[in-house]
Short mmCIF file of C-alpha atoms in Angstrom, two decimals:
data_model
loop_
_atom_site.label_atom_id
_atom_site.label_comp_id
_atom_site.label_asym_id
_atom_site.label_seq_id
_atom_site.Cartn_x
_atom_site.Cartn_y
_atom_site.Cartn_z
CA UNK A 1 -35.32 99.73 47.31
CA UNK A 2 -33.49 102.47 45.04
CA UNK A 3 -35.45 104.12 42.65
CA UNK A 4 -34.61 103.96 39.14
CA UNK A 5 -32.73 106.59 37.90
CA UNK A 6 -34.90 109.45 35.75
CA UNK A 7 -33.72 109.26 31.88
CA UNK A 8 -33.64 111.82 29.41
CA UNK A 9 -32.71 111.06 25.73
CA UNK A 10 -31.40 112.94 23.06
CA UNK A 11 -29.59 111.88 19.63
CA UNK A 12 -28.22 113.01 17.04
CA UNK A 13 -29.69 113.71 13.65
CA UNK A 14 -28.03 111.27 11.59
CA UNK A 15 -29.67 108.42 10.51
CA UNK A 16 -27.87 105.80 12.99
CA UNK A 17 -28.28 107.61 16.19
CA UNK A 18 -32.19 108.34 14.80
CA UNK A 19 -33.01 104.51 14.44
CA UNK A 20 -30.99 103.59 18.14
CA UNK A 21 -33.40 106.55 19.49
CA UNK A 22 -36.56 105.06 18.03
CA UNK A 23 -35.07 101.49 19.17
CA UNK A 24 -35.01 102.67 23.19
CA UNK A 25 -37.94 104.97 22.91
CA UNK A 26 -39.99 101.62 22.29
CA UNK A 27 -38.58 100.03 25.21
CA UNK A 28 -37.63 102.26 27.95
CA UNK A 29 -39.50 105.46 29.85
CA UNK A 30 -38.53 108.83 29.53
CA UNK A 31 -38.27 112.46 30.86
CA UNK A 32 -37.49 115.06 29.85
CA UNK A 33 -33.70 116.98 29.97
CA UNK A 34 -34.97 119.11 32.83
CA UNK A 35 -36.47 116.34 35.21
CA UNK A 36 -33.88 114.14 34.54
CA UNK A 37 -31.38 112.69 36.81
CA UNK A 38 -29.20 111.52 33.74
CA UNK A 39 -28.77 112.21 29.88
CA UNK A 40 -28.52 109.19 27.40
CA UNK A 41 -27.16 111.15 24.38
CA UNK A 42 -26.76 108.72 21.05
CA UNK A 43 -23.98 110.11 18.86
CA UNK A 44 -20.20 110.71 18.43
CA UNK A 45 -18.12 112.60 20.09
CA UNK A 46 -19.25 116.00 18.58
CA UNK A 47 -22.68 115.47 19.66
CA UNK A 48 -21.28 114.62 23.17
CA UNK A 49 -19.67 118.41 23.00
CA UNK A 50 -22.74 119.58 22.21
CA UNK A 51 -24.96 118.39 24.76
CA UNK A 52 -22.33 118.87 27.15
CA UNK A 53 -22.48 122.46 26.29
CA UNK A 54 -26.16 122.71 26.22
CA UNK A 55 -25.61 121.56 30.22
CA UNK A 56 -23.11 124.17 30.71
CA UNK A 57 -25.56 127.07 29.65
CA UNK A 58 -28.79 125.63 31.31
CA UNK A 59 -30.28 126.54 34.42
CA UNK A 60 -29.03 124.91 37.67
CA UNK A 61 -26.80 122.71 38.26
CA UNK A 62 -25.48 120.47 35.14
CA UNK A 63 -26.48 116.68 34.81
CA UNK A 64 -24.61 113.89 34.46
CA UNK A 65 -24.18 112.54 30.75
CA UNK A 66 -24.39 108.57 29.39
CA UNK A 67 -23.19 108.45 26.23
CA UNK A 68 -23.12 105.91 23.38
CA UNK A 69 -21.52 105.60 20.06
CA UNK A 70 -23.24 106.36 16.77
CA UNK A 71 -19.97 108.08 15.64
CA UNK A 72 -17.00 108.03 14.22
CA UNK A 73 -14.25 107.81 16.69
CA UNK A 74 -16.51 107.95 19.96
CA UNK A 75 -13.65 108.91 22.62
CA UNK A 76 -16.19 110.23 24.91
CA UNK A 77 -18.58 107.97 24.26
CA UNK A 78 -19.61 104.25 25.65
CA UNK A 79 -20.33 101.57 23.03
CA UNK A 80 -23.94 101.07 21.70
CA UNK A 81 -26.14 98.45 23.10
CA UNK A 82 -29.72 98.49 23.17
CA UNK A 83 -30.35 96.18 26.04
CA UNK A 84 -29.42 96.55 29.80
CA UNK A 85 -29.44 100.08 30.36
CA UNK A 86 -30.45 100.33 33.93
CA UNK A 87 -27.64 97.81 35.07
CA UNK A 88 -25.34 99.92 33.06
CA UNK A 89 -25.85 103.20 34.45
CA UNK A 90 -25.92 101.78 37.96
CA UNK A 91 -22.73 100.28 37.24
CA UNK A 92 -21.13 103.16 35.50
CA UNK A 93 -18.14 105.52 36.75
CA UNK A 94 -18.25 108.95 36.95
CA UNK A 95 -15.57 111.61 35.35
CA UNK A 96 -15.59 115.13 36.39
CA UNK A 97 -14.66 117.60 33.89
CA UNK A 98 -14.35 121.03 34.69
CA UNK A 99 -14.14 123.59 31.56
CA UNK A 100 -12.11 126.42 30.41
CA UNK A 101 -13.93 129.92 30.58
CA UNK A 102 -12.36 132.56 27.69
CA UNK A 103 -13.08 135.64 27.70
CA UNK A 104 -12.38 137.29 24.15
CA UNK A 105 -12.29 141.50 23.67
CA UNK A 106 -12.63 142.02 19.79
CA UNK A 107 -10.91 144.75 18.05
CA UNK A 108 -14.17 146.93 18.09
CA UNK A 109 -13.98 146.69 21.99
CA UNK A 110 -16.91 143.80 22.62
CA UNK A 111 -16.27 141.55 25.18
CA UNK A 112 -17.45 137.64 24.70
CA UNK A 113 -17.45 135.15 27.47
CA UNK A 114 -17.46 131.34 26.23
CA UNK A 115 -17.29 127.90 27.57
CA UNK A 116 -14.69 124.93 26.41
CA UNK A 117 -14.72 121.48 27.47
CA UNK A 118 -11.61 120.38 25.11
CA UNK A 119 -9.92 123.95 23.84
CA UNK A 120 -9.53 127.37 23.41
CA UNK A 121 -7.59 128.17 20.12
CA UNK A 122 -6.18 131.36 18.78
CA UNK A 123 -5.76 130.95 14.99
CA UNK A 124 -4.84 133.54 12.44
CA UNK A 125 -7.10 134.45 9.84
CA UNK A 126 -4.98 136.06 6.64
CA UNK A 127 -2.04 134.19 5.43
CA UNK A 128 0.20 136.42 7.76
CA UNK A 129 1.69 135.03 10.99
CA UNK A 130 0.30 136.04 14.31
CA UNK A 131 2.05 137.32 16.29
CA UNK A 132 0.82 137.18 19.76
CA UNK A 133 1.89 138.42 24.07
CA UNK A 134 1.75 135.80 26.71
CA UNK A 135 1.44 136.40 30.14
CA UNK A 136 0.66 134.21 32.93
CA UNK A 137 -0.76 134.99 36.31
CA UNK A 138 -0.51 138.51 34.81
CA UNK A 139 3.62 138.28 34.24
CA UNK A 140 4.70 138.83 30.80
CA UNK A 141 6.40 135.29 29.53
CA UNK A 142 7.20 135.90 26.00
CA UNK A 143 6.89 139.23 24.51
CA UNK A 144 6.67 138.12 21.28
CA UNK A 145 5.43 134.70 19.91
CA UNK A 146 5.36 134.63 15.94
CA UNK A 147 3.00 131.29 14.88
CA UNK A 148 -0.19 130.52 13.38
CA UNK A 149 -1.96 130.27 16.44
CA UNK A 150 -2.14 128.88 19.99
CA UNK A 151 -4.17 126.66 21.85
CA UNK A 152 -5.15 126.10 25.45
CA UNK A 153 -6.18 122.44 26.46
CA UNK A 154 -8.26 120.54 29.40
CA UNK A 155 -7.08 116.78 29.64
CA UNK A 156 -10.09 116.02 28.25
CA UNK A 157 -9.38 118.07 25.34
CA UNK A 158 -5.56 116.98 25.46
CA UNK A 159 -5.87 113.87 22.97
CA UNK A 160 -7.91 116.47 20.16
CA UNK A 161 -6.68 119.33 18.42
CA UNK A 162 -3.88 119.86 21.31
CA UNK A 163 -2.34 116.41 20.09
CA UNK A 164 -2.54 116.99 16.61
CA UNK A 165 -0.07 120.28 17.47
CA UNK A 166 2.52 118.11 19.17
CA UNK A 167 1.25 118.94 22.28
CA UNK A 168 1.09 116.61 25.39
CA UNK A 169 -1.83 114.31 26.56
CA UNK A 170 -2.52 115.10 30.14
CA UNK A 171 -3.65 112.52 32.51
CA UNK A 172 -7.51 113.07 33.24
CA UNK A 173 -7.36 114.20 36.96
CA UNK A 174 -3.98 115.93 36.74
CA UNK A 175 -5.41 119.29 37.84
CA UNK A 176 -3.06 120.54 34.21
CA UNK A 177 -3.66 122.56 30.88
CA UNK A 178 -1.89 122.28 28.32
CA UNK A 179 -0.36 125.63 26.46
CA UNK A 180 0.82 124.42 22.72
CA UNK A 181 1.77 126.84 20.16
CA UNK A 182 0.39 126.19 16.64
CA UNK A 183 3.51 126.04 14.15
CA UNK A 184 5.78 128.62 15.93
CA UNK A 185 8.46 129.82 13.97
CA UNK A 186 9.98 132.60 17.04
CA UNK A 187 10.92 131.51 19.46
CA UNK A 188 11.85 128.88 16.99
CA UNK A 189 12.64 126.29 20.45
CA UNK A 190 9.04 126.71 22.65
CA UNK A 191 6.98 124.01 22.36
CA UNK A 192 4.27 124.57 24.91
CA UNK A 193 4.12 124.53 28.66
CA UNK A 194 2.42 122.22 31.06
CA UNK A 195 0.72 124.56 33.79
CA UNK A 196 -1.19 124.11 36.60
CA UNK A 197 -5.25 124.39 36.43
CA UNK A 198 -5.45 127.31 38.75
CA UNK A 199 -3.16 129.47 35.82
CA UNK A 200 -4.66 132.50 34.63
CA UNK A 201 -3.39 132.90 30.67
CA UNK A 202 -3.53 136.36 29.23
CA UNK A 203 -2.93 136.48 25.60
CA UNK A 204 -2.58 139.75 23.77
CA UNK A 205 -2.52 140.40 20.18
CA UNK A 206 0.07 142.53 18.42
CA UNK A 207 -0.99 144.45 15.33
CA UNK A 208 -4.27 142.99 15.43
CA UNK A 209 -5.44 144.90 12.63
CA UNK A 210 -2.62 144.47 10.39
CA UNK A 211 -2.38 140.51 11.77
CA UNK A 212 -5.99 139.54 12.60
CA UNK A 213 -6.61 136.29 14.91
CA UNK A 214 -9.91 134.78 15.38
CA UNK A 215 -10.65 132.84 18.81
CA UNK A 216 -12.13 129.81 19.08
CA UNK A 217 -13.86 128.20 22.08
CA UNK A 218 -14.93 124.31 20.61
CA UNK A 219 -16.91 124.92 18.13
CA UNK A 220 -17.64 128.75 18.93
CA UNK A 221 -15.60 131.05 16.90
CA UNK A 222 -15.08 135.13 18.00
CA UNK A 223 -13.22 136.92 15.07
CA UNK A 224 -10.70 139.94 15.13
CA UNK A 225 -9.93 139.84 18.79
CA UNK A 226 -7.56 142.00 20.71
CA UNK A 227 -7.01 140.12 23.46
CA UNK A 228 -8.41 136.59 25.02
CA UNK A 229 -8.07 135.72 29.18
CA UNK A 230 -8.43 132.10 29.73
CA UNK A 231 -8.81 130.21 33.35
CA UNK A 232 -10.53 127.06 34.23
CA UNK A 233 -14.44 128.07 35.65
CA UNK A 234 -15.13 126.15 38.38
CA UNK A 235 -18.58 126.93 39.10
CA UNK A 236 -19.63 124.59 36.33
CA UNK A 237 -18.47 121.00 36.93
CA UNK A 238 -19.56 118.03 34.24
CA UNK A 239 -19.94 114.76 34.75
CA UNK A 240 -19.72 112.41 32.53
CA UNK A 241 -20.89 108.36 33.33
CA UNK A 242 -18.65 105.22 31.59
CA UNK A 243 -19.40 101.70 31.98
CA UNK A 244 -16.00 100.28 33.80
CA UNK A 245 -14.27 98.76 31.40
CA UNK A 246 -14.54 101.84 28.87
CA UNK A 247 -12.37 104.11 31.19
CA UNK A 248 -11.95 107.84 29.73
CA UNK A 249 -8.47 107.92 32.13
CA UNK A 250 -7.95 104.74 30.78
CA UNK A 251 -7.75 105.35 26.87
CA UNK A 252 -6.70 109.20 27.63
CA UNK A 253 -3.25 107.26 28.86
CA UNK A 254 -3.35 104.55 25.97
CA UNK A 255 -3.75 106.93 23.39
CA UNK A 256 0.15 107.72 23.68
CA UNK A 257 0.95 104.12 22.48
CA UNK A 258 -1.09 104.32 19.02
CA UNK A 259 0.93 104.41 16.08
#
């Protein structure tokens, strides 16, 4: 006979995803986050990113993530039920999702080395364009890309910020990042590029002084930088678990067809 999976639980602080965590705390046993063999996290999709990055910069190897909704939107998330967990997690599919690693050099010369599940983002900071150097595998694709920013994207990531800047939603799976501009006014006619997941994307800064750009990795923001590397970082895989007919391929693809 299987043994029952080891739970951990954490939730977020607002009042919802407090009362759902006192509801299965009554009812179910727990461990805790380091002896567990899966995370229940209670929340929306920000607290999903959250814990997800708490797994990234833990010790050993990351655990899988069950989430429900207490949210808003909840893309990442499965629906809320209090009742049936055991069957649900036995039942549930798995998603890998393998984050971005950026590595940021400030003005001042510090380096900064940061994990993102949906993005990295490049965004200016005064009200003067950016103007920013792409390269590529280290070959120089536009020399000079006036905008007010630029953004990186996993295909987990593709249906956030990335879509709100016109740029594509990538099958989860497709092995793709999407490069968007933010706003580009020269060249006036790029709109992004779809590139392959083993692409290294070097992004310099000109007049970084005169034009400052912050970086942003999620949530995690490094200002006045000079230049910013970005690659997928496969030494950290994530997994997160869905119950079958809440597939995160699934609404990834559907998400095209909402008005």
């Amino acid at each position: 006979m299987t043994e029952p999976l080891r739970r951990a639980l954490v939730a977020s602080t607002t009042p919802q995803a407090q009362e759902a965590a006192a509801t299965l705390r009554a009812t179910e046993d727990w461990v805790s986050e380091r002896e567990a063999d899966v995370i229940i996290a209670l929340g929306g999709d920000g607290f999903m990113l959250q814990t997800l990055h708490a797994q990234l910069e833990g010790p050993g190897a990351p655990t899988p993530v069950f989430g429900m909704n207490l949210g808003t939107v909840g893309f990442l998330m499965n629906e809320w039920r209090d009742g049936g967990l055991e069957q649900r997690l036995a039942n549930s599919k798995s998603f890998k999702v393998t984050p971005l690693r950026m590595t940021a050099q400030t003005i001042s010369g510090e380096t900064h080395s940061l994990p993102a599940i949906n993005e990295v983002s490049l965004l200016r900071e005064t009200r003067q364009t950016a103007k920013l150097e792409v390269t590529l595998n280290d070959r120089l694709v536009i020399s000079e890309l006036a905008c007010d920013g630029i953004l990186a994207a996993t295909p987990a990531g593709s249906t956030a910020y990335n879509f709100s800047a016109q740029g594509p939603i990538l099958p989860l799976g497709s092995a793709l990042i999407a490069l968007t501009p933010i706003s580009p006014f020269r060249p006036r006619r790029w709109r992004g590029a779809i590139l392959p997941d083993k692409a290294r994307i070097g992004i310099r800064v000109l007049e970084p002084a005169k034009r400052p750009v912050s970086a942003v990795a999620d949530q995690r923001e490094v200002r006045d930088v000079a230049r910013v590397d970005i690659a997928i970082d496969r030494t950290r895989e994530l997994t997160l678990l869905f119950d079958p007919e809440h597939a995160l391929d699934d609404r990834i693809t559907m998400e095209q067809f909402i008005e």
